[in-house]
Amino acid sequence: MFTKSHKTFRFDSIVKSKHTETAITVCVREMVKSATTKDDAHALFHSLRSAYSATPTNLKIIDLYVVFAVFTALIQVVYMAIVGSFPFNSFLSGVLSCVGTAVLAVCLRIQVNKENKEFKDLPPERAFADFVLCNLVLHLVIMNFLG
Amino acid sequence: MRGLFTKIHICLTSQSSKSQHCSVPIQTSRTLKMAKISIATVFIALISLLLTLTHSFSTENPTDRRILVLLDDLALKSSHSIFFNSLQSRGFELDFKLSDDPKIALQRYGQYLYDGLILFSPTTERFGGSLDVAAVLDFVDSGKDLIVAADASASDLIRSIAAECGVDFDEDPSAVVIDHGSYAVSGTEGDHTLIAADDFIKSDVLLGSTKIEAPVLFKGIGHSLNPANSLVLKVLSASPSAYSANPKSKLSTPPSLSGSSISLVSVVQARNNARAVFSGSLDLFSNKFFKSPVQKAGSSNKYAKSGNEQFVTELSKWVFHERGHLKAVNVKHHRVGETDEPAIYRINDDLEYSVEIYEWSGSSWEPYVANDVQVQFYMMSPYVLKTMSTDKKGLYHASFKVPDVYGVFQFKVEYQRLGYTSLSLAKQIPVRPFRHNEYERFIPTAFPYYGASFSTMAAFFIFSFVYLYSK
């Protein structure tokens, strides 16, 4: 009895939350119901995909940019592992530019995301201006350190 | 001449009296002129004498000129006349003195009077004048040359001079070299102390380029050399069947010197390039041995003339610096493509080094040709060691890259070859590292990093446009 009320209590609280989160909990419930893991994986993947497609376009653009930056950083790390770290300052500069701009993009995403209650009062233009300024400083530092 | 002078004297003295008419007025002017010419010739002769006195061993003309010959008795002058005449015909001035002549002096007022010393006085216990072992050794230390001949009854004086130069004669005073295997065959049955030796050192510079065909006759004492000493060389060694013992007494103990370790004639080239020859036999230089035919025991070759004259002549040419004397001049170094010598090099520079080496041929400096002269770029240890190539006219050059280390280096040429004077050149040159603007501007291995940074910048630019202007 106690557990059932606990579950319903949680279900109620979840229902009140955002649309994307509801979809995820729905699929989690479905996961609890089904038995095989492979089906679970497929189901999870599909639900994630469908949930993701529901995100706003500007957030998707930011996500794409982050993926590009991280991918570039990974390529540089693999290259350094092959060739050696001879101009170490150039390596650090290249990796820092990718990682730094990815971090700044993630910050922008957090601040611009309308579902984020913490930054409700922050105008998205201000967030974007911060993003641009920080990126300028970052790239100035990169150019200096690149050698 | 004397008559002319007296006439002039009379004419001049009679001027005051005016009584006597000078009988030869026309001839006076001619005699005056001749007097002037004679005074001039005497003056010129004195100057040239002074010049010839100072014209001796110098760096421009390394062959010795004046040689002091000390003899036991003056009969050696005639019994060794072929040797002395050959020296004199080559331009040497020989000064013969008895070894106990009290007027012997090697130097006067700090200057050496002679360039070479020949000691043909094996039995002398004390030299006359101011000469002693220390004086002879100082003579050699100052760069002058020496020929010492010992014999069967060599005195302690000669033995100690030889010992100081690294040549140890047999300590037994009555021992001579006996060889029952390669003695010289003669009409009478001897005690095999006259040896026919043909074990020469293989060196063209010491013994000349013509091979000595006939064996060399030798009769005297043997000596040994310390094998650790790199400055003494055995020029004529005894055969393996030789030994050093008293021929008149029976051997009670094995001889101390035996076999090929006995050296009959050896040479010393000191570090200051003074040369000395030590021979265990005075008869090696004698006319008798020069002219006699020789046949080695056990071989059927009969030679009409022994190899003594050729051997002694070639060795004397070497000892008195007529052969094998090198000089190195004109050390030059510069960067490839430039001509002037910089005061400092940078690491990884390409540079060229050149030096000219000449050999004295007895009358002039000839280019020295060899393929093993090396130059080192040295700082505590040689960083670069390169064999120099020659253009056969005496110029040796090498080009190499300065190593990747900075510091103060030296261009070193150390050339020591058997029989040749040793060359030891060192020239200091500093090497600096790169200046901060001499490094390569873009490092090729870092191109991916450059590319990544710029692509990130471009991506940021494009992203900001896309983000702002997308719906």
Coordinates of C-alpha atoms in Angstrom, one line a residue:
Chain A
M1 CA 0.0 0.0 0.0
F2 CA 2.7 2.3 1.0
T3 CA 4.7 1.5 -2.2
K4 CA 1.8 2.0 -4.5
S5 CA 1.1 5.4 -3.0
H6 CA 4.7 6.2 -3.4
K7 CA 4.7 5.2 -7.0
T8 CA 1.5 7.2 -7.8
F9 CA 2.9 10.2 -5.9
R10 CA 5.9 10.0 -8.1
F11 CA 3.9 9.5 -11.2
D12 CA 1.8 12.6 -10.3
S13 CA 4.8 14.7 -9.8
I14 CA 6.3 13.5 -13.1
V15 CA 3.1 14.3 -15.0
K16 CA 3.4 17.9 -13.9
S17 CA 6.9 18.1 -15.4
K18 CA 7.9 19.0 -19.0
H19 CA 6.8 17.1 -22.1
T20 CA 10.2 15.7 -23.0
E21 CA 10.8 14.3 -19.5
T22 CA 7.4 12.7 -19.5
A23 CA 8.2 10.8 -22.7
I24 CA 11.4 9.5 -21.1
T25 CA 9.7 8.3 -18.0
V26 CA 7.0 6.7 -20.2
C27 CA 9.7 4.6 -22.0
V28 CA 11.4 3.8 -18.7
R29 CA 8.1 2.4 -17.5
E30 CA 7.7 0.5 -20.6
M31 CA 11.3 -0.8 -20.1
V32 CA 10.3 -2.0 -16.7
K33 CA 7.4 -3.9 -18.2
S34 CA 9.4 -5.7 -21.0
A35 CA 11.9 -8.4 -20.3
T36 CA 14.6 -8.7 -23.1
T37 CA 17.5 -6.2 -23.1
K38 CA 17.9 -6.0 -26.8
D39 CA 14.5 -4.9 -27.3
D40 CA 15.1 -2.5 -24.5
A41 CA 18.0 -1.0 -26.2
H42 CA 16.1 -0.6 -29.4
A43 CA 13.2 0.8 -27.6
L44 CA 15.5 3.2 -25.7
F45 CA 17.2 4.4 -28.8
H46 CA 14.0 5.0 -30.7
S47 CA 12.4 6.8 -27.8
L48 CA 15.5 8.9 -27.3
R49 CA 15.5 9.8 -31.0
S50 CA 11.9 10.7 -31.0
A51 CA 12.3 12.8 -27.9
Y52 CA 15.3 14.5 -29.2
S53 CA 13.6 15.4 -32.4
A54 CA 11.2 17.3 -30.2
T55 CA 13.8 19.8 -29.1
P56 CA 13.8 23.3 -30.6
T57 CA 15.9 23.9 -33.7
N58 CA 18.3 26.4 -32.1
L59 CA 19.3 23.9 -29.4
K60 CA 19.9 21.3 -32.1
I61 CA 22.2 23.7 -33.9
I62 CA 24.1 24.3 -30.7
D63 CA 24.3 20.5 -30.2
L64 CA 25.7 20.0 -33.7
Y65 CA 28.3 22.7 -33.1
V66 CA 29.4 21.0 -29.8
V67 CA 29.6 17.6 -31.6
F68 CA 31.9 19.2 -34.3
A69 CA 34.2 20.8 -31.7
V70 CA 34.5 17.6 -29.6
F71 CA 35.2 15.6 -32.8
T72 CA 37.9 18.0 -33.8
A73 CA 39.5 17.7 -30.4
L74 CA 39.4 13.9 -30.6
I75 CA 41.1 13.9 -34.0
Q76 CA 43.9 16.1 -32.5
V77 CA 44.4 13.8 -29.5
V78 CA 44.7 10.8 -31.8
Y79 CA 47.2 12.6 -34.0
M80 CA 49.3 13.5 -31.0
A81 CA 49.2 9.9 -29.8
I82 CA 50.6 8.9 -33.2
V83 CA 53.2 11.6 -33.9
G84 CA 54.2 12.6 -30.4
S85 CA 53.8 15.8 -28.6
F86 CA 56.6 17.8 -30.2
P87 CA 55.2 21.3 -30.4
F88 CA 53.3 20.8 -27.2
N89 CA 52.1 24.4 -27.1
S90 CA 50.5 23.9 -30.5
F91 CA 48.8 20.8 -29.4
L92 CA 47.4 22.4 -26.3
S93 CA 46.3 25.4 -28.2
G94 CA 44.4 23.3 -30.8
V95 CA 42.8 21.1 -28.2
L96 CA 41.9 24.1 -26.0
S97 CA 40.3 25.9 -28.8
C98 CA 38.0 23.0 -29.5
V99 CA 37.2 22.1 -25.9
G100 CA 36.8 25.7 -24.9
T101 CA 34.4 26.6 -27.6
A102 CA 32.5 23.4 -26.9
V103 CA 32.2 24.4 -23.2
L104 CA 31.1 27.9 -24.2
A105 CA 28.5 26.4 -26.5
V106 CA 27.2 24.2 -23.8
C107 CA 26.9 27.2 -21.5
L108 CA 25.0 29.0 -24.2
R109 CA 22.7 26.0 -24.5
I110 CA 22.0 25.9 -20.8
Q111 CA 21.2 29.6 -20.7
V112 CA 19.1 29.6 -23.8
N113 CA 17.0 26.5 -23.0
K114 CA 13.5 27.7 -22.1
E115 CA 12.9 24.6 -19.9
N116 CA 15.7 25.6 -17.6
K117 CA 14.2 27.4 -14.7
E118 CA 17.4 28.7 -13.3
F119 CA 18.0 31.1 -16.2
K120 CA 14.4 32.0 -16.7
D121 CA 15.0 35.7 -16.4
L122 CA 18.1 35.8 -18.6
P123 CA 17.4 37.2 -22.1
P124 CA 18.8 34.9 -24.7
E125 CA 20.4 37.8 -26.5
R126 CA 22.5 38.5 -23.4
A127 CA 23.5 34.8 -23.4
F128 CA 24.5 34.9 -27.0
A129 CA 26.5 38.2 -26.5
D130 CA 28.4 36.5 -23.6
F131 CA 29.0 33.5 -25.8
V132 CA 30.5 35.7 -28.6
L133 CA 32.7 37.7 -26.3
C134 CA 34.0 34.7 -24.5
N135 CA 34.8 33.1 -27.8
L136 CA 36.7 36.1 -29.0
V137 CA 38.8 36.1 -25.9
L138 CA 39.3 32.3 -26.3
H139 CA 40.5 32.6 -29.9
L140 CA 42.8 35.5 -29.0
V141 CA 44.5 33.3 -26.4
I142 CA 44.6 30.4 -28.9
M143 CA 46.3 32.5 -31.6
N144 CA 48.9 33.6 -29.1
F145 CA 49.6 30.2 -27.8
L146 CA 49.6 28.5 -31.1
G147 CA 53.2 29.6 -31.9
Chain B
M1 CA 147.7 45.5 -54.5
R2 CA 150.3 46.3 -51.8
G3 CA 152.4 48.1 -54.3
L4 CA 149.5 50.3 -55.3
F5 CA 148.8 51.1 -51.6
T6 CA 152.4 52.1 -51.0
K7 CA 152.3 54.3 -54.0
I8 CA 149.2 56.0 -52.8
H9 CA 150.7 56.4 -49.3
I10 CA 153.8 57.9 -50.7
C11 CA 151.9 60.3 -53.0
L12 CA 149.6 61.4 -50.2
T13 CA 152.5 61.9 -47.7
S14 CA 154.5 63.8 -50.3
Q15 CA 151.7 66.3 -50.9
S16 CA 152.8 68.2 -47.8
S17 CA 156.4 68.4 -48.8
K18 CA 155.7 69.3 -52.3
S19 CA 159.2 68.5 -53.1
Q20 CA 158.8 65.2 -54.6
H21 CA 156.9 65.1 -57.8
C22 CA 154.4 62.3 -57.6
S23 CA 155.6 60.1 -60.4
V24 CA 152.2 58.5 -61.2
P25 CA 149.5 61.3 -61.2
I26 CA 147.3 59.6 -63.9
Q27 CA 147.6 56.2 -62.3
T28 CA 146.7 57.7 -58.9
S29 CA 143.1 58.2 -59.8
R30 CA 142.9 54.6 -61.1
T31 CA 144.5 53.2 -58.0
L32 CA 142.2 55.2 -55.8
K33 CA 139.3 53.8 -57.7
M34 CA 140.7 50.3 -57.4
A35 CA 141.3 50.9 -53.7
K36 CA 137.7 52.0 -53.3
I37 CA 136.5 48.8 -55.2
S38 CA 138.7 46.6 -53.0
I39 CA 137.4 48.2 -49.8
A40 CA 133.9 47.7 -51.2
T41 CA 134.5 44.0 -52.0
V42 CA 136.0 43.4 -48.5
F43 CA 132.9 45.1 -47.0
I44 CA 130.6 42.9 -49.1
A45 CA 132.5 39.8 -48.2
L46 CA 132.2 40.6 -44.5
I47 CA 128.5 41.2 -44.8
S48 CA 127.9 37.9 -46.8
L49 CA 130.0 36.1 -44.2
L50 CA 127.8 37.5 -41.5
L51 CA 124.7 36.4 -43.6
T52 CA 126.0 32.9 -44.1
L53 CA 126.8 32.6 -40.4
T54 CA 123.1 33.5 -39.6
H55 CA 121.7 31.4 -42.4
S56 CA 121.2 28.1 -40.6
F57 CA 118.3 26.0 -39.5
S58 CA 115.2 28.2 -39.8
T59 CA 111.6 27.5 -40.2
E60 CA 111.8 28.5 -43.9
N61 CA 114.7 26.2 -44.5
P62 CA 114.5 23.3 -42.1
T63 CA 117.5 21.3 -43.4
D64 CA 120.4 21.5 -41.0
R65 CA 123.5 23.3 -42.2
R66 CA 126.3 23.1 -39.6
I67 CA 127.1 19.8 -37.9
L68 CA 129.6 19.1 -35.2
V69 CA 131.3 15.8 -35.6
L70 CA 133.0 14.4 -32.5
L71 CA 135.5 11.6 -33.1
D72 CA 137.6 9.3 -30.9
D73 CA 140.5 9.6 -33.2
L74 CA 141.0 11.6 -36.3
A75 CA 141.7 8.4 -38.3
L76 CA 137.9 8.1 -38.5
K77 CA 137.9 11.1 -40.8
S78 CA 139.5 9.0 -43.5
S79 CA 138.1 5.6 -42.6
H80 CA 134.6 7.0 -42.8
S81 CA 135.3 9.5 -45.6
I82 CA 132.6 8.3 -48.0
F83 CA 130.0 9.1 -45.4
F84 CA 131.4 12.5 -44.6
N85 CA 131.9 13.4 -48.2
S86 CA 128.4 12.5 -49.0
L87 CA 127.2 14.8 -46.3
Q88 CA 129.4 17.6 -47.4
S89 CA 128.3 17.2 -51.0
R90 CA 124.7 17.7 -49.9
G91 CA 125.6 21.1 -48.5
F92 CA 126.4 20.4 -44.8
E93 CA 129.3 22.0 -43.1
L94 CA 131.0 19.5 -41.0
D95 CA 133.2 20.6 -38.1
F96 CA 135.5 17.7 -37.0
K97 CA 136.8 17.7 -33.4
L98 CA 138.3 15.2 -31.1
S99 CA 135.9 14.3 -28.4
D100 CA 138.2 15.5 -25.6
D101 CA 139.1 18.8 -27.3
P102 CA 138.7 21.4 -24.6
K103 CA 137.5 24.0 -27.1
I104 CA 134.3 22.1 -27.9
A105 CA 131.3 24.4 -27.4
L106 CA 127.8 23.8 -28.6
Q107 CA 126.5 27.2 -27.9
R108 CA 127.8 30.7 -27.3
Y109 CA 126.0 33.5 -25.7
G110 CA 122.8 31.4 -25.6
Q111 CA 122.8 30.7 -29.4
Y112 CA 123.6 27.3 -30.7
L113 CA 126.5 27.2 -33.1
Y114 CA 125.5 23.9 -34.7
D115 CA 122.3 22.4 -36.0
G116 CA 123.3 18.8 -35.7
L117 CA 125.6 16.6 -33.7
I118 CA 127.3 13.4 -34.8
L119 CA 128.9 11.4 -32.0
F120 CA 131.3 8.9 -33.5
S121 CA 133.2 8.5 -30.2
P122 CA 132.0 5.4 -28.5
T123 CA 134.9 5.0 -26.1
T124 CA 135.0 8.5 -24.8
E125 CA 134.4 8.8 -21.0
R126 CA 134.2 12.5 -20.8
F127 CA 133.8 15.1 -23.5
G128 CA 136.1 18.1 -23.6
G129 CA 135.0 21.6 -23.1
S130 CA 131.5 22.3 -21.6
L131 CA 129.9 19.3 -23.2
D132 CA 128.3 16.6 -21.1
V133 CA 125.2 14.4 -21.1
A134 CA 122.9 17.3 -19.9
A135 CA 124.3 19.6 -22.6
V136 CA 123.7 17.0 -25.3
L137 CA 120.1 16.5 -24.1
D138 CA 119.5 20.2 -24.0
F139 CA 120.7 20.3 -27.6
V140 CA 118.1 17.7 -28.6
D141 CA 115.4 19.4 -26.5
S142 CA 116.0 22.6 -28.4
G143 CA 115.0 20.8 -31.6
K144 CA 118.4 19.9 -33.0
D145 CA 119.4 16.5 -34.4
L146 CA 121.7 13.8 -33.3
I147 CA 123.5 10.7 -34.7
V148 CA 125.1 8.5 -32.1
A149 CA 127.2 5.5 -32.9
A150 CA 128.2 3.1 -30.2
D151 CA 130.5 0.2 -30.5
A152 CA 131.7 -2.9 -28.8
S153 CA 133.4 -1.0 -26.0
A154 CA 130.8 1.8 -25.5
S155 CA 131.5 4.1 -22.6
D156 CA 128.9 4.9 -19.9
L157 CA 128.6 8.4 -21.4
I158 CA 127.3 7.2 -24.7
R159 CA 125.1 4.6 -22.9
S160 CA 123.5 7.3 -20.7
I161 CA 122.8 9.6 -23.6
A162 CA 121.1 6.8 -25.3
A163 CA 119.2 5.7 -22.2
E164 CA 117.9 9.2 -21.8
C165 CA 116.5 9.1 -25.3
G166 CA 114.8 5.7 -24.7
V167 CA 117.4 3.4 -26.2
D168 CA 118.8 0.8 -23.8
F169 CA 122.1 -0.7 -24.8
D170 CA 123.0 -4.1 -23.4
E171 CA 124.3 -3.6 -19.9
D172 CA 127.1 -6.2 -20.2
P173 CA 130.1 -4.1 -21.4
S174 CA 131.7 -7.0 -23.3
A175 CA 128.6 -8.3 -25.1
V176 CA 128.2 -7.9 -28.8
V177 CA 125.5 -9.1 -31.1
I178 CA 126.2 -12.6 -32.4
D179 CA 124.1 -14.3 -35.0
H180 CA 124.8 -17.8 -36.1
G181 CA 121.9 -17.8 -38.4
S182 CA 122.4 -14.7 -40.6
Y183 CA 126.0 -13.7 -40.2
A184 CA 127.9 -12.3 -43.2
V185 CA 129.9 -15.0 -45.0
S186 CA 133.5 -14.1 -45.3
G187 CA 136.7 -15.8 -46.3
T188 CA 137.8 -16.6 -42.8
E189 CA 135.9 -18.5 -40.2
G190 CA 134.9 -15.7 -37.8
D191 CA 133.0 -15.8 -34.6
H192 CA 129.8 -14.6 -36.3
T193 CA 129.8 -11.1 -34.9
L194 CA 129.7 -9.6 -38.3
I195 CA 126.0 -9.7 -39.2
A196 CA 124.2 -9.2 -42.4
A197 CA 120.9 -7.7 -41.5
D198 CA 118.0 -7.1 -43.8
D199 CA 115.0 -6.7 -41.4
F200 CA 114.3 -3.0 -42.2
I201 CA 111.3 -1.0 -41.0
K202 CA 108.8 -0.5 -43.7
S203 CA 108.7 3.2 -44.2
D204 CA 109.4 5.1 -47.3
V205 CA 110.0 8.3 -45.5
L206 CA 112.7 6.8 -43.3
L207 CA 114.6 4.7 -45.8
G208 CA 113.6 6.2 -49.1
S209 CA 111.4 4.9 -51.8
T210 CA 114.0 2.6 -53.3
K211 CA 114.1 -0.8 -51.6
I212 CA 117.5 -1.7 -50.2
E213 CA 118.3 -4.9 -51.9
A214 CA 121.5 -6.0 -50.2
P215 CA 121.7 -6.7 -46.5
V216 CA 123.5 -4.2 -44.2
L217 CA 126.7 -5.2 -42.6
F218 CA 126.8 -4.7 -38.8
K219 CA 129.3 -5.4 -36.1
G220 CA 128.7 -4.0 -32.7
I221 CA 126.3 -4.0 -29.7
G222 CA 122.6 -4.3 -29.7
H223 CA 120.0 -2.4 -27.8
S224 CA 116.4 -2.8 -26.9
L225 CA 113.5 -0.4 -26.9
N226 CA 110.6 -0.1 -24.5
P227 CA 107.6 -1.3 -26.4
A228 CA 105.4 1.3 -24.6
N229 CA 107.5 4.1 -26.0
S230 CA 105.8 5.5 -29.1
L231 CA 108.6 7.9 -30.0
V232 CA 111.4 5.3 -30.8
L233 CA 111.3 3.1 -33.8
K234 CA 113.4 0.1 -34.7
V235 CA 114.9 0.8 -38.1
L236 CA 117.1 -2.3 -38.4
S237 CA 116.3 -5.3 -36.3
A238 CA 118.3 -8.4 -35.7
S239 CA 117.0 -11.7 -37.0
P240 CA 115.3 -14.1 -34.6
S241 CA 118.5 -16.1 -34.3
A242 CA 120.6 -13.2 -32.9
Y243 CA 121.6 -12.8 -29.3
S244 CA 123.8 -10.4 -27.4
A245 CA 126.7 -12.1 -25.5
N246 CA 130.5 -12.1 -25.1
P247 CA 131.9 -14.1 -28.0
K248 CA 135.0 -15.1 -26.1
S249 CA 133.4 -16.7 -23.1
K250 CA 130.9 -19.5 -22.8
L251 CA 127.3 -18.6 -22.1
S252 CA 126.4 -19.5 -18.5
T253 CA 123.0 -17.9 -18.4
P254 CA 120.5 -17.2 -21.2
P255 CA 121.3 -13.8 -22.8
S256 CA 119.1 -10.9 -21.7
L257 CA 118.8 -9.6 -25.3
S258 CA 117.9 -12.1 -28.0
G259 CA 116.0 -12.5 -31.2
S260 CA 114.1 -9.8 -33.0
S261 CA 113.7 -7.6 -30.0
I262 CA 117.4 -6.7 -30.5
S263 CA 117.5 -3.4 -32.4
L264 CA 120.6 -2.7 -34.3
V265 CA 119.7 0.8 -35.5
S266 CA 116.9 2.8 -34.1
V267 CA 115.6 6.3 -34.5
V268 CA 113.9 8.7 -32.1
Q269 CA 111.6 11.5 -33.2
A270 CA 110.9 13.7 -30.2
R271 CA 107.8 15.6 -29.6
N272 CA 109.5 18.8 -30.6
N273 CA 110.4 17.1 -33.9
A274 CA 114.1 16.7 -33.1
R275 CA 115.4 13.5 -34.7
A276 CA 118.1 11.1 -33.4
V277 CA 119.7 8.0 -34.8
F278 CA 121.3 5.4 -32.5
S279 CA 123.4 2.8 -34.0
G280 CA 125.1 0.0 -32.2
S281 CA 128.0 -0.2 -34.7
L282 CA 130.4 2.5 -35.7
D283 CA 131.7 0.3 -38.6
L284 CA 128.3 0.5 -40.2
F285 CA 129.3 4.0 -41.4
S286 CA 132.8 3.0 -42.5
N287 CA 134.2 2.9 -46.0
K288 CA 135.2 -0.7 -45.5
F289 CA 131.6 -1.8 -45.0
F290 CA 130.3 0.5 -47.7
K291 CA 132.5 -1.1 -50.3
S292 CA 132.6 -4.7 -49.3
P293 CA 130.4 -7.4 -51.0
V294 CA 128.0 -9.2 -48.7
Q295 CA 126.5 -12.7 -48.6
K296 CA 124.1 -13.7 -46.0
A297 CA 124.7 -17.1 -44.5
G298 CA 122.2 -19.6 -45.6
S299 CA 121.3 -17.7 -48.7
S300 CA 122.9 -18.0 -52.1
N301 CA 122.5 -14.3 -53.1
K302 CA 125.8 -12.6 -53.4
Y303 CA 125.7 -8.9 -53.5
A304 CA 128.7 -7.0 -54.9
K305 CA 128.0 -4.1 -52.6
S306 CA 126.4 -4.1 -49.3
G307 CA 123.3 -2.0 -48.6
N308 CA 125.2 0.1 -46.0
E309 CA 125.8 3.2 -48.1
Q310 CA 122.2 3.4 -49.3
F311 CA 120.9 2.7 -45.8
V312 CA 123.1 5.3 -44.1
T313 CA 122.6 8.0 -46.8
E314 CA 118.8 7.6 -46.7
L315 CA 118.8 7.7 -42.9
S316 CA 121.0 10.7 -42.7
K317 CA 118.6 12.5 -45.1
W318 CA 115.8 11.8 -42.7
V319 CA 117.7 12.7 -39.6
F320 CA 118.8 16.1 -40.9
H321 CA 115.3 17.0 -42.0
E322 CA 115.8 16.6 -45.8
R323 CA 112.8 14.3 -45.9
G324 CA 109.6 13.9 -43.9
H325 CA 109.5 17.4 -42.5
L326 CA 106.0 18.9 -42.8
K327 CA 104.6 22.3 -42.2
A328 CA 101.0 23.4 -42.1
V329 CA 100.1 26.9 -43.0
N330 CA 97.1 29.0 -44.0
V331 CA 94.4 27.6 -41.8
K332 CA 91.1 29.0 -43.1
H333 CA 87.5 28.4 -42.3
H334 CA 84.3 30.1 -43.5
R335 CA 80.7 29.5 -44.1
V336 CA 79.7 27.8 -47.3
G337 CA 79.1 30.5 -49.8
E338 CA 81.1 33.2 -48.0
T339 CA 84.8 34.0 -48.1
D340 CA 85.6 35.8 -44.9
E341 CA 86.2 34.1 -41.6
P342 CA 83.3 34.8 -39.1
A343 CA 84.1 35.3 -35.5
I344 CA 81.3 33.0 -34.3
Y345 CA 79.3 30.3 -35.9
R346 CA 75.6 29.3 -35.3
I347 CA 74.5 25.7 -34.7
N348 CA 73.5 23.8 -37.8
D349 CA 75.6 26.1 -40.0
D350 CA 77.5 24.6 -43.0
L351 CA 81.1 25.5 -42.9
E352 CA 84.3 24.7 -44.8
Y353 CA 87.8 24.3 -43.3
S354 CA 91.0 24.3 -45.3
V355 CA 94.7 24.0 -44.5
E356 CA 97.8 23.8 -46.6
I357 CA 100.4 21.2 -45.8
Y358 CA 103.8 21.2 -47.4
E359 CA 106.8 18.8 -47.2
W360 CA 110.4 19.9 -47.4
S361 CA 112.2 18.1 -50.2
G362 CA 115.7 19.2 -49.2
S363 CA 115.6 22.3 -51.3
S364 CA 112.1 23.5 -51.6
W365 CA 108.6 23.0 -50.1
E366 CA 106.6 20.5 -52.1
P367 CA 102.9 19.8 -51.6
Y368 CA 102.3 17.0 -49.3
V369 CA 99.9 14.4 -50.6
A370 CA 98.1 12.0 -48.3
N371 CA 94.5 10.8 -47.9
D372 CA 94.4 10.4 -44.1
V373 CA 94.6 13.9 -42.8
Q374 CA 91.7 14.5 -40.5
V375 CA 90.1 17.5 -38.9
Q376 CA 88.2 17.4 -35.7
F377 CA 85.5 19.8 -34.4
Y378 CA 86.4 19.4 -30.8
M379 CA 84.9 20.4 -27.5
M380 CA 86.0 18.0 -24.7
S381 CA 85.6 15.3 -27.4
P382 CA 85.4 15.4 -31.1
Y383 CA 81.8 16.1 -32.3
V384 CA 82.9 15.9 -35.9
L385 CA 85.8 13.9 -37.3
K386 CA 86.3 14.3 -41.0
T387 CA 89.0 13.1 -43.4
M388 CA 90.1 15.9 -45.6
S389 CA 90.3 15.7 -49.3
T390 CA 93.3 17.2 -51.2
D391 CA 93.7 18.9 -54.5
K392 CA 97.2 17.4 -54.7
K393 CA 98.8 20.8 -54.5
G394 CA 99.0 20.9 -50.8
L395 CA 95.5 22.2 -50.0
Y396 CA 93.4 20.1 -47.7
H397 CA 89.7 20.9 -47.2
A398 CA 86.6 19.5 -45.6
S399 CA 83.1 20.8 -45.3
F400 CA 80.7 19.7 -42.6
K401 CA 77.7 20.9 -40.6
V402 CA 78.2 22.4 -37.2
P403 CA 76.6 20.1 -34.6
D404 CA 73.5 20.9 -32.7
V405 CA 75.5 21.8 -29.6
Y406 CA 76.6 25.3 -28.7
G407 CA 79.8 26.2 -26.9
V408 CA 83.4 27.0 -27.6
F409 CA 84.9 24.5 -30.1
Q410 CA 88.3 24.0 -31.6
F411 CA 89.3 23.1 -35.1
K412 CA 91.9 20.4 -34.4
V413 CA 94.3 18.7 -36.8
E414 CA 96.4 16.1 -35.0
Y415 CA 98.6 14.3 -37.5
Q416 CA 101.2 11.9 -36.3
R417 CA 102.6 9.4 -38.9
L418 CA 105.7 7.3 -38.6
G419 CA 108.7 9.2 -39.7
Y420 CA 106.9 12.5 -40.4
T421 CA 107.0 15.5 -38.1
S422 CA 103.9 15.7 -36.0
L423 CA 101.3 18.4 -36.8
S424 CA 99.2 19.7 -34.0
L425 CA 97.0 22.6 -35.0
A426 CA 94.2 24.0 -32.9
K427 CA 92.0 27.1 -33.7
Q428 CA 89.3 28.1 -31.3
I429 CA 85.8 29.2 -32.5
P430 CA 82.6 29.8 -30.5
V431 CA 79.2 28.4 -31.6
R432 CA 76.0 30.1 -30.6
P433 CA 72.5 28.8 -30.5
F434 CA 69.6 30.1 -32.6
R435 CA 68.4 33.7 -32.0
H436 CA 64.7 33.8 -31.2
N437 CA 63.9 34.9 -34.7
E438 CA 66.0 32.2 -36.4
Y439 CA 63.7 29.3 -35.5
E440 CA 61.5 28.0 -38.3
R441 CA 58.3 30.0 -38.4
F442 CA 55.8 27.2 -38.9
I443 CA 56.4 23.7 -37.7
P444 CA 55.1 21.1 -40.2
T445 CA 54.1 18.6 -37.6
A446 CA 51.9 21.2 -36.0
F447 CA 49.8 21.9 -39.1
P448 CA 46.8 19.8 -37.9
Y449 CA 46.7 21.9 -34.7
Y450 CA 46.9 25.1 -36.8
G451 CA 44.1 23.7 -39.0
A452 CA 42.0 22.7 -36.1
S453 CA 42.2 26.1 -34.4
F454 CA 41.3 27.9 -37.6
S455 CA 38.5 25.5 -38.4
T456 CA 37.1 26.1 -35.0
M457 CA 37.2 29.8 -35.5
A458 CA 35.4 29.4 -38.9
A459 CA 32.9 27.1 -37.4
F460 CA 32.2 29.6 -34.6
F461 CA 31.7 32.3 -37.2
I462 CA 29.3 30.2 -39.3
F463 CA 27.5 28.9 -36.2
S464 CA 26.8 32.4 -34.9
F465 CA 25.3 33.4 -38.3
V466 CA 23.2 30.2 -38.5
Y467 CA 22.1 30.5 -34.9
L468 CA 21.0 34.1 -35.2
Y469 CA 19.3 33.8 -38.6
S470 CA 17.5 30.5 -38.3
K471 CA 14.0 30.4 -37.4

